Structure formats: structure tokens, C-alpha cells
Coordinates of C-alpha atoms in Angstrom, one line a residue:
M12 CA -81.2 -30.5 -61.3
G13 CA -83.2 -31.1 -58.2
V14 CA -81.4 -33.6 -55.6
N15 CA -83.0 -35.3 -52.5
S16 CA -80.9 -34.2 -49.3
Y17 CA -78.6 -31.6 -48.6
V18 CA -75.5 -34.1 -48.5
E19 CA -76.4 -35.2 -52.2
I20 CA -75.9 -31.7 -53.7
F21 CA -72.2 -32.6 -53.1
T22 CA -72.2 -36.4 -53.6
T23 CA -73.8 -35.8 -56.8
L24 CA -71.2 -33.3 -58.1
I25 CA -68.3 -35.9 -56.4
G26 CA -69.9 -38.8 -58.3
W27 CA -70.1 -37.3 -61.9
H28 CA -66.6 -35.9 -61.4
M29 CA -65.1 -39.5 -60.7
Y30 CA -67.2 -40.6 -63.9
N31 CA -65.2 -37.8 -66.1
I32 CA -62.2 -38.9 -64.6
G33 CA -62.6 -43.0 -65.2
W34 CA -64.0 -42.2 -68.8
D35 CA -61.1 -40.3 -69.4
V36 CA -58.6 -42.9 -68.4
L37 CA -60.3 -45.7 -70.2
A38 CA -60.6 -43.2 -73.5
S39 CA -57.0 -42.4 -73.3
T40 CA -55.9 -45.8 -72.8
G41 CA -58.0 -47.2 -75.6
I42 CA -59.9 -49.4 -73.2
V43 CA -63.1 -48.4 -74.6
Y44 CA -62.1 -49.3 -78.1
L45 CA -61.7 -53.0 -77.1
P46 CA -65.7 -54.2 -77.1
L47 CA -65.7 -52.7 -80.5
I48 CA -62.6 -54.8 -81.8
G49 CA -64.3 -57.8 -79.7
F50 CA -67.4 -57.4 -82.0
I51 CA -65.0 -57.6 -85.1
V52 CA -63.5 -60.9 -83.8
D53 CA -66.5 -62.5 -82.6
H54 CA -68.1 -62.0 -85.7
W55 CA -65.1 -63.2 -88.0
R56 CA -64.6 -66.1 -85.7
N57 CA -68.5 -67.2 -85.9
A58 CA -68.7 -66.6 -89.6
F59 CA -65.3 -68.5 -90.2
I60 CA -66.7 -71.4 -87.8
D61 CA -70.2 -71.1 -89.2
G62 CA -68.8 -71.4 -93.0
E63 CA -71.8 -71.0 -95.3
E64 CA -74.0 -72.8 -93.5
S65 CA -75.0 -69.5 -91.6
G66 CA -74.7 -67.3 -94.7
G67 CA -71.1 -66.7 -94.3
A68 CA -69.6 -63.6 -94.7
S69 CA -72.6 -61.6 -95.8
A70 CA -74.5 -62.7 -92.5
G71 CA -71.4 -61.6 -90.2
L72 CA -71.0 -58.3 -91.9
R73 CA -74.6 -57.4 -91.7
A74 CA -74.8 -58.5 -87.7
L75 CA -71.6 -56.8 -87.3
E76 CA -72.8 -53.7 -88.7
A77 CA -76.0 -53.8 -86.3
D78 CA -73.8 -54.5 -83.1
L79 CA -71.3 -51.5 -84.2
Y80 CA -74.2 -49.1 -84.6
I81 CA -75.9 -50.1 -81.5
A82 CA -72.7 -49.8 -79.8
L83 CA -71.6 -46.5 -81.5
F84 CA -75.1 -45.1 -80.3
V85 CA -74.9 -46.2 -76.8
M86 CA -71.4 -44.3 -76.5
M87 CA -72.9 -41.5 -77.9
I88 CA -75.8 -41.0 -76.0
A89 CA -74.6 -42.7 -72.3
C90 CA -70.9 -42.7 -72.2
V91 CA -69.3 -39.6 -73.6
P92 CA -69.5 -36.3 -71.5
T93 CA -70.8 -33.3 -72.9
S94 CA -70.9 -29.9 -71.8
L95 CA -74.1 -29.6 -73.4
T96 CA -76.0 -31.4 -70.3
A97 CA -73.3 -30.1 -67.7
L98 CA -74.1 -30.0 -63.6
N99 CA -73.1 -26.6 -62.5
R100 CA -72.8 -26.5 -58.9
G101 CA -75.1 -23.1 -58.4
Q102 CA -77.8 -25.0 -60.3
V103 CA -78.0 -28.2 -58.2
F104 CA -80.5 -27.4 -55.6
Y105 CA -82.5 -29.2 -52.6
A106 CA -85.9 -27.9 -51.7
P107 CA -87.0 -29.3 -48.3
P108 CA -90.6 -29.9 -48.1
A109 CA -92.4 -27.3 -45.8
T110 CA -93.8 -28.5 -42.4
S111 CA -95.9 -27.2 -39.7
A112 CA -92.3 -26.8 -37.6
N113 CA -90.6 -25.2 -40.7
P114 CA -93.6 -23.7 -43.3
T115 CA -91.0 -22.1 -45.4
P116 CA -87.8 -23.8 -45.8
V117 CA -85.2 -22.2 -47.8
V118 CA -83.6 -24.1 -51.1
A119 CA -79.9 -24.9 -50.8
T120 CA -77.8 -25.0 -53.8
G121 CA -74.2 -26.0 -54.1
N122 CA -73.4 -22.1 -53.8
S123 CA -75.6 -21.8 -50.7
P124 CA -75.8 -25.3 -49.2
E125 CA -77.5 -24.2 -46.1
S126 CA -75.7 -26.8 -44.0
T127 CA -72.2 -27.8 -42.7
Y128 CA -71.1 -30.0 -45.6
A129 CA -69.7 -26.9 -47.5
N130 CA -66.9 -26.6 -45.0
T131 CA -65.8 -30.1 -46.2
L132 CA -66.9 -30.9 -49.5
A133 CA -66.7 -27.0 -51.0
G134 CA -63.5 -28.3 -53.0
T135 CA -65.5 -30.5 -55.5
S136 CA -65.7 -29.4 -59.3
A137 CA -68.0 -26.3 -59.8
V138 CA -69.1 -27.6 -63.2
V139 CA -69.0 -31.5 -64.3
N140 CA -70.1 -32.9 -67.9
V141 CA -72.7 -35.6 -67.8
P142 CA -73.6 -37.7 -70.7
V143 CA -77.3 -37.1 -72.2
W144 CA -78.9 -40.1 -71.3
W145 CA -77.9 -40.2 -67.6
Y146 CA -78.8 -36.4 -67.3
M147 CA -81.9 -36.9 -68.6
V148 CA -82.4 -39.8 -66.4
M149 CA -81.9 -37.8 -63.3
A150 CA -83.8 -35.2 -64.3
V151 CA -86.8 -37.2 -64.6
S152 CA -86.6 -38.9 -61.7
S153 CA -86.1 -36.4 -59.5
G154 CA -88.9 -34.6 -61.3
V155 CA -91.3 -37.3 -60.9
S156 CA -90.5 -37.5 -57.5
S157 CA -90.5 -34.1 -56.5
A158 CA -94.1 -34.1 -58.3
I159 CA -95.6 -36.9 -56.4
I160 CA -94.6 -35.3 -53.1
A161 CA -95.8 -31.9 -54.4
G162 CA -99.0 -33.2 -55.5
S163 CA -99.9 -36.0 -52.8
G164 CA -101.3 -33.1 -50.5
L165 CA -99.7 -34.9 -47.5
H166 CA -98.8 -31.7 -45.3
L167 CA -96.3 -33.0 -42.5
D168 CA -96.1 -31.7 -38.9
D169 CA -92.8 -33.1 -38.7
L170 CA -93.5 -34.0 -34.8
R171 CA -90.0 -35.5 -34.3
K172 CA -88.6 -32.4 -34.1
V173 CA -89.7 -32.1 -30.8
S174 CA -87.9 -34.9 -29.7
D175 CA -84.6 -33.5 -31.5
A176 CA -84.7 -30.2 -30.2
A177 CA -85.6 -31.9 -26.7
K178 CA -82.1 -33.8 -27.2
R179 CA -80.1 -30.5 -28.0
A180 CA -81.6 -28.8 -25.1
S181 CA -79.6 -28.1 -21.9
I182 CA -78.4 -25.7 -19.5
D183 CA -75.1 -24.9 -20.6
D184 CA -74.4 -21.7 -18.0
P185 CA -73.1 -23.0 -15.0
Q186 CA -74.5 -20.4 -13.0
I187 CA -78.2 -21.2 -14.0
R188 CA -77.2 -24.9 -13.5
Y189 CA -75.8 -23.8 -9.9
E190 CA -79.3 -21.7 -9.5
A191 CA -81.3 -24.6 -10.0
L192 CA -79.3 -27.4 -8.2
R193 CA -79.8 -25.1 -5.5
F194 CA -83.5 -24.4 -5.9
Y195 CA -84.2 -27.8 -5.9
N196 CA -82.2 -28.7 -2.3
E197 CA -83.7 -25.5 -0.7
C198 CA -87.1 -25.2 -2.2
Y199 CA -88.4 -28.5 -3.8
I200 CA -86.9 -31.0 -1.0
P201 CA -88.3 -29.1 1.8
A202 CA -91.4 -28.3 -0.1
R203 CA -91.9 -32.1 -1.4
S204 CA -91.1 -33.4 2.2
K205 CA -93.7 -31.6 3.7
F206 CA -96.3 -31.9 1.3
L207 CA -95.8 -36.1 1.5
R208 CA -96.2 -35.6 5.5
E209 CA -99.4 -33.3 5.7
P210 CA -102.4 -33.6 3.9
A211 CA -102.7 -31.7 0.8
S212 CA -104.6 -28.3 0.6
P213 CA -107.3 -27.3 -1.2
A214 CA -105.3 -25.2 -3.6
A215 CA -102.8 -28.0 -4.2
R216 CA -105.4 -30.4 -4.9
A217 CA -107.2 -27.9 -7.2
A218 CA -103.7 -27.5 -9.0
I219 CA -103.1 -31.5 -9.0
A220 CA -106.5 -31.5 -10.9
T221 CA -105.7 -29.0 -13.3
Y222 CA -102.3 -30.1 -14.1
G223 CA -102.1 -33.5 -13.4
A224 CA -101.1 -36.5 -10.6
D225 CA -97.6 -36.2 -12.0
D226 CA -97.4 -32.3 -11.2
P227 CA -95.7 -32.7 -7.5
E228 CA -92.6 -35.0 -9.5
W229 CA -90.8 -31.8 -10.2
M230 CA -89.9 -28.5 -8.6
G231 CA -91.5 -26.4 -10.9
S232 CA -94.8 -28.1 -9.3
H233 CA -98.2 -25.6 -9.6
A234 CA -99.4 -27.4 -6.3
F235 CA -96.2 -26.5 -4.3
R236 CA -96.6 -22.8 -5.9
D237 CA -100.2 -22.5 -5.6
D238 CA -100.1 -23.7 -1.6
S239 CA -99.1 -20.8 0.2
S240 CA -97.5 -23.4 3.0
L241 CA -95.1 -24.5 0.4
Y242 CA -93.2 -22.2 -1.8
G243 CA -94.8 -19.2 -0.4
R244 CA -93.6 -19.7 3.1
I245 CA -90.0 -21.6 2.4
F246 CA -87.3 -19.1 1.6
A247 CA -83.9 -19.3 -0.2
E248 CA -81.3 -20.5 2.4
R249 CA -78.6 -18.0 1.2
E250 CA -78.6 -14.7 -0.6
V251 CA -79.7 -15.4 -4.3
P252 CA -77.6 -13.1 -6.5
G253 CA -79.7 -10.6 -8.7
W254 CA -82.5 -10.3 -6.2
P255 CA -82.8 -6.8 -4.4
V256 CA -82.7 -7.1 -0.6
D257 CA -86.2 -6.6 0.9
P258 CA -86.5 -4.8 4.4
V259 CA -89.6 -6.6 5.5
R260 CA -88.9 -10.1 3.8
D261 CA -85.0 -10.1 4.7
A262 CA -85.7 -8.1 8.1
D263 CA -83.2 -10.5 10.1
Q264 CA -80.3 -9.8 7.5
A265 CA -81.2 -6.1 6.7
T266 CA -80.3 -4.8 9.9
A267 CA -77.1 -6.8 10.3
P268 CA -74.0 -4.7 10.6
I269 CA -72.8 -5.8 7.3
P270 CA -75.8 -5.8 5.2
P271 CA -76.2 -8.5 2.4
E272 CA -75.7 -7.6 -1.0
W273 CA -78.7 -9.9 -2.2
G274 CA -82.0 -10.8 -0.9
R275 CA -83.3 -14.1 0.0
P276 CA -86.7 -14.7 -1.7
T277 CA -89.5 -16.9 -1.1
C278 CA -89.5 -20.2 -3.6
R279 CA -92.4 -18.8 -5.3
E280 CA -90.6 -15.4 -5.8
W281 CA -87.7 -17.3 -6.9
W282 CA -89.4 -19.3 -9.5
D283 CA -91.7 -17.1 -11.0
G284 CA -89.6 -13.6 -10.6
S285 CA -92.2 -11.5 -9.2
T286 CA -89.2 -8.5 -8.1
G287 CA -86.4 -10.4 -9.6
P288 CA -85.2 -12.5 -12.2
G289 CA -87.1 -15.5 -12.1
L290 CA -85.3 -18.9 -12.6
R291 CA -88.0 -20.2 -14.9
D292 CA -87.4 -17.8 -17.3
K293 CA -83.3 -18.2 -17.1
I294 CA -84.2 -21.9 -17.7
I295 CA -86.0 -21.2 -20.7
G296 CA -83.4 -18.7 -21.8
A297 CA -80.9 -21.2 -21.5
V298 CA -83.2 -23.7 -23.9
Q299 CA -83.4 -21.0 -26.5
A300 CA -79.4 -20.8 -26.8
T301 CA -79.0 -24.4 -27.3
S302 CA -82.2 -25.6 -29.2
N303 CA -85.5 -24.8 -30.6
L304 CA -87.6 -26.4 -28.3
D305 CA -89.4 -23.6 -27.0
S306 CA -90.7 -22.3 -30.4
L307 CA -91.6 -25.8 -31.5
V308 CA -93.7 -26.4 -28.2
N309 CA -95.2 -22.8 -29.0
T310 CA -95.8 -24.3 -32.9
F311 CA -97.6 -27.2 -31.8
G312 CA -98.8 -26.2 -28.5
Q313 CA -101.1 -23.5 -29.6
S314 CA -104.3 -24.9 -28.1
L315 CA -102.4 -25.1 -24.6
S316 CA -102.2 -22.1 -22.0
A317 CA -98.6 -20.1 -22.2
E318 CA -98.1 -21.5 -18.8
R319 CA -98.5 -25.0 -19.6
R320 CA -95.9 -24.4 -22.6
S321 CA -93.5 -22.9 -20.7
D322 CA -94.1 -25.8 -17.8
L323 CA -93.1 -28.0 -21.0
V324 CA -90.3 -26.7 -21.8
T325 CA -88.8 -26.2 -18.5
Q326 CA -89.6 -29.7 -17.2
T327 CA -87.7 -31.4 -20.3
V328 CA -84.4 -29.5 -19.9
L329 CA -84.6 -30.1 -16.1
D330 CA -85.2 -34.1 -16.4
K331 CA -82.3 -34.1 -18.5
T332 CA -80.2 -31.6 -16.0
R333 CA -80.9 -34.4 -13.5
L334 CA -80.6 -32.4 -10.4
V335 CA -79.2 -34.5 -7.0
V336 CA -79.8 -34.0 -3.4
I337 CA -76.9 -32.4 -1.9
P338 CA -76.5 -34.2 1.7
D339 CA -76.9 -32.4 4.9
P340 CA -74.2 -33.1 7.2
Y341 CA -76.2 -32.9 10.0
V342 CA -78.8 -35.3 8.8
P343 CA -78.0 -39.0 8.9
L344 CA -77.5 -41.0 5.5
N345 CA -80.4 -43.3 4.1
T346 CA -79.1 -46.8 4.4
N347 CA -81.5 -48.8 2.6
A348 CA -79.6 -48.5 -0.6
V349 CA -80.2 -52.1 -2.1
K350 CA -83.8 -51.4 -2.3
Q351 CA -83.6 -47.8 -4.2
T352 CA -80.5 -49.2 -6.3
T353 CA -83.1 -51.8 -7.3
T354 CA -85.7 -49.7 -7.9
S355 CA -83.8 -47.0 -9.9
T356 CA -82.0 -50.0 -11.8
A357 CA -85.3 -51.1 -13.1
A358 CA -86.7 -47.7 -13.9
M359 CA -84.0 -47.2 -16.2
I360 CA -83.8 -50.5 -18.0
S361 CA -87.5 -49.8 -18.8
G362 CA -86.6 -46.4 -19.7
F363 CA -83.8 -47.8 -22.0
V364 CA -85.8 -50.0 -23.9
T365 CA -88.1 -47.6 -24.9
T366 CA -85.7 -44.9 -25.3
F367 CA -83.5 -47.0 -27.7
F368 CA -86.8 -47.5 -30.1
V369 CA -86.8 -43.9 -30.2
W370 CA -83.2 -43.7 -30.9
L371 CA -83.2 -46.2 -33.1
G372 CA -85.9 -44.7 -35.7
T373 CA -85.4 -40.8 -35.2
A374 CA -81.2 -40.6 -34.4
V375 CA -80.2 -43.5 -36.6
L376 CA -82.4 -44.7 -39.5
K377 CA -84.4 -41.3 -40.2
P378 CA -81.1 -39.3 -40.8
A379 CA -79.0 -42.3 -42.1
L380 CA -81.2 -43.2 -45.1
P381 CA -80.6 -40.1 -47.0
F382 CA -77.3 -39.9 -46.6
L383 CA -77.3 -43.6 -47.7
Q384 CA -79.3 -42.8 -50.7
A385 CA -76.9 -39.9 -51.7
L386 CA -73.7 -42.3 -51.3
L387 CA -75.4 -45.2 -53.4
L388 CA -76.4 -42.8 -55.8
M389 CA -72.6 -41.5 -56.4
G390 CA -71.5 -45.2 -56.2
I391 CA -73.5 -45.6 -59.4
Y392 CA -72.3 -42.5 -61.0
A393 CA -68.9 -43.2 -60.2
M394 CA -68.9 -46.7 -61.7
L395 CA -70.8 -46.3 -64.8
P396 CA -67.9 -46.0 -67.0
F397 CA -66.3 -49.1 -66.3
V398 CA -69.9 -51.0 -66.5
M399 CA -70.9 -49.8 -69.7
V400 CA -67.4 -50.7 -71.3
I401 CA -67.7 -54.0 -69.6
S402 CA -70.7 -54.4 -71.0
R403 CA -70.0 -53.5 -74.5
Y404 CA -72.3 -50.7 -74.3
S405 CA -75.4 -53.0 -73.9
I406 CA -78.9 -51.3 -74.2
Q407 CA -80.1 -53.8 -71.6
V408 CA -77.4 -52.2 -69.3
L409 CA -78.6 -48.7 -70.2
V410 CA -82.2 -49.5 -69.1
I411 CA -81.1 -51.4 -66.3
G412 CA -78.7 -48.6 -64.8
A413 CA -81.8 -46.0 -65.5
M414 CA -84.1 -47.9 -63.5
A415 CA -81.8 -48.3 -60.7
I416 CA -80.9 -44.4 -60.6
F417 CA -84.6 -44.0 -60.8
T418 CA -85.4 -46.5 -57.9
L419 CA -83.2 -45.0 -55.5
K420 CA -84.1 -41.3 -56.7
F421 CA -88.1 -42.7 -55.7
W422 CA -87.1 -43.6 -51.9
P423 CA -87.8 -39.7 -50.8
V424 CA -91.4 -40.3 -52.0
L425 CA -91.7 -43.8 -49.7
W426 CA -89.8 -41.7 -46.9
H427 CA -92.4 -38.6 -47.2
L428 CA -95.3 -41.2 -47.1
T429 CA -93.5 -42.6 -44.0
N430 CA -93.4 -39.4 -42.3
F431 CA -96.6 -38.4 -42.5
L432 CA -97.6 -41.6 -41.4
D433 CA -95.3 -41.0 -38.7
D434 CA -97.2 -37.6 -37.6
K435 CA -100.6 -39.2 -38.0
L436 CA -100.1 -42.0 -35.7
A437 CA -98.2 -40.0 -33.1
L438 CA -101.6 -37.6 -33.2
A439 CA -104.0 -40.8 -33.2
V440 CA -102.0 -42.7 -29.8
Y441 CA -101.4 -38.6 -27.9
P442 CA -104.7 -37.1 -29.3
D443 CA -104.3 -33.9 -27.6
A444 CA -101.5 -31.5 -27.7
D445 CA -100.3 -31.8 -23.8
S446 CA -99.8 -35.4 -24.2
M447 CA -98.5 -35.6 -27.2
L448 CA -95.5 -32.8 -26.7
S449 CA -94.9 -34.2 -23.1
A450 CA -94.2 -37.7 -24.8
M451 CA -92.3 -36.4 -27.5
S452 CA -90.0 -34.1 -25.5
S453 CA -89.5 -36.4 -23.0
F454 CA -88.6 -39.6 -25.4
F455 CA -92.0 -41.2 -24.9
E456 CA -90.8 -41.7 -21.3
I457 CA -94.0 -40.0 -20.2
G458 CA -97.3 -42.3 -21.0
D459 CA -98.2 -45.9 -21.9
P460 CA -94.3 -47.2 -22.9
T461 CA -96.3 -49.8 -24.8
K462 CA -97.9 -47.4 -27.2
A463 CA -94.5 -45.7 -27.8
M464 CA -92.7 -48.7 -28.6
L465 CA -95.6 -49.9 -30.9
L466 CA -95.2 -46.5 -32.5
N467 CA -91.6 -46.5 -32.8
L468 CA -91.5 -49.9 -34.0
V469 CA -93.8 -49.6 -37.0
V470 CA -92.3 -46.4 -38.3
M471 CA -89.2 -48.1 -37.8
S472 CA -89.7 -50.8 -39.9
L473 CA -91.5 -48.7 -42.7
Y474 CA -88.3 -46.4 -43.0
V475 CA -86.7 -49.7 -44.2
A476 CA -89.8 -52.1 -45.6
L477 CA -91.1 -49.5 -48.1
P478 CA -87.7 -48.8 -49.8
T479 CA -86.7 -52.2 -49.7
L480 CA -89.9 -53.6 -51.3
W481 CA -90.0 -50.8 -54.1
S482 CA -86.3 -52.3 -54.9
G483 CA -86.9 -55.5 -54.8
L484 CA -89.9 -55.0 -57.1
M485 CA -88.1 -52.6 -59.5
A486 CA -85.2 -55.4 -59.5
A487 CA -87.9 -57.8 -60.8
A488 CA -89.2 -55.8 -63.4
G489 CA -85.8 -54.7 -64.9
M490 CA -84.7 -58.4 -65.0
R491 CA -87.8 -58.8 -67.2
V492 CA -87.4 -55.8 -69.1
S493 CA -83.9 -56.8 -70.0
G494 CA -85.1 -60.4 -70.9
A495 CA -87.3 -58.7 -73.0
M496 CA -85.2 -56.4 -75.0
A497 CA -82.5 -59.0 -75.3
A498 CA -85.6 -61.6 -76.9
S499 CA -86.5 -58.4 -79.1
F500 CA -82.5 -57.9 -80.3
D501 CA -82.6 -61.2 -80.8
E502 CA -85.6 -61.0 -83.0
A503 CA -84.3 -58.4 -85.1
V504 CA -81.3 -59.6 -86.1
V505 CA -82.6 -63.3 -87.1
P506 CA -83.9 -61.4 -90.5
V507 CA -80.0 -60.4 -91.0
K508 CA -79.1 -63.5 -90.7
S509 CA -81.7 -65.2 -92.6
A510 CA -80.9 -62.4 -95.3
G511 CA -77.3 -63.5 -95.2
H512 CA -78.3 -67.1 -95.1
G513 CA -80.3 -66.9 -98.2
A514 CA -77.8 -65.0 -100.0
G515 CA -75.7 -67.8 -99.3
S516 CA -77.6 -70.2 -100.3
I517 CA -78.4 -68.5 -103.6
A518 CA -75.0 -68.1 -104.5
G519 CA -74.4 -71.6 -103.6
K520 CA -76.9 -72.8 -106.0
S521 CA -75.9 -70.3 -108.6
V522 CA -72.2 -71.6 -108.3
G523 CA -73.7 -75.3 -108.4
L524 CA -75.8 -74.9 -111.5
A525 CA -72.9 -72.7 -112.8
A526 CA -70.5 -75.6 -112.6
R527 CA -72.9 -78.3 -114.2
G528 CA -73.4 -76.2 -117.1
L529 CA -69.4 -75.7 -117.5
A530 CA -69.4 -79.6 -117.1
R531 CA -72.1 -80.6 -119.6
G532 CA -70.5 -78.0 -121.8
A533 CA -66.9 -79.4 -121.4
R534 CA -68.3 -83.3 -122.4
A535 CA -70.0 -82.1 -125.3
I536 CA -67.0 -80.9 -126.6
R537 CA -65.1 -83.5 -126.2
S538 CA -67.6 -85.8 -127.8
R539 CA -67.7 -83.7 -130.7
F540 CA -64.1 -83.8 -131.3
G541 CA -63.6 -87.1 -130.4
R542 CA -65.9 -88.3 -133.3
G543 CA -64.4 -85.9 -135.6
R544 CA -60.8 -87.6 -135.1
E545 CA -62.5 -91.0 -136.1

């Protein structure tokens, strides 16, 4: 039995486990027989009130037989759980669709769930019995949805995985974080200050032309690395662990009475790691320990150079780290704090609005909707025994319940279409890999915010609007089908009532004719015997 999400593996088993418990309670208390008794009482009452006008007892008996046969049929196929259509935990599976980010997804089962749900939901029943009708409805619904998704040919890139991975990426190692903070203050701040004071060198201008105007805005700037007067001339202020002492570079310290343990590399060496551990490689290693951002950037950025892909990963995690300037005690503090606060607040509000739509669409709606679908299906399964008994084993309710399950099971098809449109719209808005990965990894803070807001608003709306529209259409269709079935059953009962009414009329006429015949015979006998006495 296929399902549509990891959590649905367990919610399906829980829902049908609750169904079995509910049906056992209703059966053991005799409540399941109350609708049958109700049929008998209703038809007896109607026959008693209508008398011979509607066929009397004959019509009532035939209508009662029809209702009882229908009710017993519904009970047999849709109410009584049977081991012939049991759900086994190991046979309930979820096959995620293949994407560019994950071309060979692992199929999850109840015994191998590939998720953390097993840690808390593994105690559910290993085998639950399911009524034949509902098992068939689930199998057909899941099969139709899976067949449509597989046959659609809409291959997913799953570009939003880049944003998800960027959210998880961080520098958890305090030593690497401290080293990045040192580089920011000892290399980037002095180099940026000199870059802003003096005209840009040809090497810096060439780097900016290649990597963009915002290249000097982060501490891995190629303009600073390529300019020999910037990172090539600026040294670490103190020893950097892991770097060997260079007698030429560290000549002022190498001849000290107590030789230094570690060397002081230039900022270019410190970042690139020519003769020691490079800071950029350390940061990328820290990212690989917390998320798969590096592998995703390599997957979606194959058209980019390895240098650019490394820059994207490093810049993403450094932007999240929020490195700060360590104040120099010998430099007066900047007193223009009001202007800086106003500027940073405006930028923060602008970024918050853009990030909010990204968060709402990817961090809330996208993960929550499959979870909601699984819980709704679980609720339907658990409530079915009570609904069937209260509806007096109505075939109309049988069809409506099947349509409700099919409607919810079809939602993943609509979400698959939405995910496909999300990928293609993102590629249309950000046509090249560089801009797309930069926007995704920075939560759309890089680039045109209007495009980002439009993209996320459209996608967020489709995640909700398409299932809502589909559910409304199916509800209207269900009401129409239910009404048509009710009318067809009424028409089917009319001949029974007519037959009963006709039989009653014939019986009434026969009794009337017999009574009149007897009356004539009695009068004839009286008249004959009366003349004899005279």
C-alpha cells in the first residue's frame, strides 16, 4: 500500500487501528445493530399509519427487505475489518519522487521509515485489518496519484533544497568561528579601509568585473586577494595556529629569544591555504558537517567554476555568522550611531519582508501540508465506523467517504505540479546558475526583492489554492452523486411499493366481491325460505 509522505506511513496504521477499536466497541455493545432495528420499527410504523392505502404489510415487508439487504451488504464490504485486506507495517511504503537534488531516493517502509517518526511512532500496531471497500479505495486512490505523477514527466529539480540547506549551514566549531572573526578584523577591515581610501588597482578592477560589483562586500573578496597591496601585504596580527613559522616572512619574530610556536601568514595565504590550513577550506568543512549545501551547490552549479561554487558556500555561511568588528581601544568610537541605526533598521525591515515570504512558503506551508493531509486521512479512517452506523449503512455515505479519501489522496499530484512550477519559475526569474544559487542560498536577499516576493507569493498561493479548488469541485460532485444515488434508490423502491399497493388493492377488491357475493346468497336463501313458510 503506497502513501504520500513519511508520516503517513504511521498515521495510516494509527487511523485504521482506531477504526478497529471503534468498530469493536460498537459491535460489543450492540450499537451496530441499532440501524437494523430502526429499519424494522420505521417500516412497521409506516405500514401501520398508511394502512391499506400504500399496500399495507406487503409493501412494508418488501421495502424492509430491500433496506436490510443494502445495510447488510454495506456492513459486509465497508464496516467489518477483515484479515484478507490487512495492512502490514512492512508493506506500507512511501516512494519519494526523484529530483536533481536526490536522483535515487530511498523507499521508506514502516519497518525502515528513513525518518525520525519511527522513534516515537514505532509502537503502533504491526498489522491492522481493513474493510474490503476502504482498502480498495485507498489502493485505487494511491495508485492513481502515483501513476499520474510518474506519467506526467514533470521532473523536479527541487531548488528549494538549497534554501533549506543554507538555513542549516553554520560554523559550529568555536575555533573556526573565532578564526573567522580574527580574519574579519585583522584582514578584511584593514583591506576594505585601504580599498575605499585609494583608487582601485587594475587587478582589483578586473576581479570586480569578473565576480560582480558586490565582490568587495565580503571577506573572501577576489579584488582583495588579487590586489598584491591588500591581502598580499597585510599580515595576521598574531600567530595563527597550524601555520608554520617562515624565517623570511616572520623574520621579526623568528629571531626572538623565545621563538614563536606558529607563524603569521599574509591574509591571502591565510584564506587560500598555500602552506597551511586555509580558512576557506575550514569553513567549507564546517558547512559539510551541518548541511549538504556544498553538494547541492555542486549539483546545481555545474556550469560555474569550482572557485565560484566554493565562494557561494563560504559567503552563505559567513553572512549567517554575522561577524562583528572588535573595537580598537586606541581608536575613538564613532558617534554617528543614530544614522547607522536608522540605516541598518531599514535594511533589516526590507530583508525581513522578503525573508518572511520565503519562510512562509518553504519553512511552513511546504512541510506542513503533507503533514496536514496525513492527519486528515487518519481522522477520516478513525471516524468511519461511527459515520457508517449513524448513517444507517447508507450507500450514499459509502460513496461520499470514498470521494473524500480520493480527494485527499490526490493532493500530492497538485503539490507535484506546484513544485515543478516553482522550479521553472525560479529558473525563469534567475536564468543563470550564479544568480539562482546566490538568491536561493541568501533567502532571496540578493537580487531584485520584487521578483523574489512575486515568486514566493505565487508559489505559496498555489500550495493552498489548488488543493482548495480541487476539494471544492469534488465536494460539489459528491453532493450531486449522492443526490443522484438517492433518487435512483427511490425509483428502485417505487415498483416495490407499487407492487405492494397493487396487491393490496387486488386483495381489497377480492374481499369486497366475496362479501357482496355472500350478501346476495344470504338474501336469496332468506327469500326462498320465507315463501316456503307462507
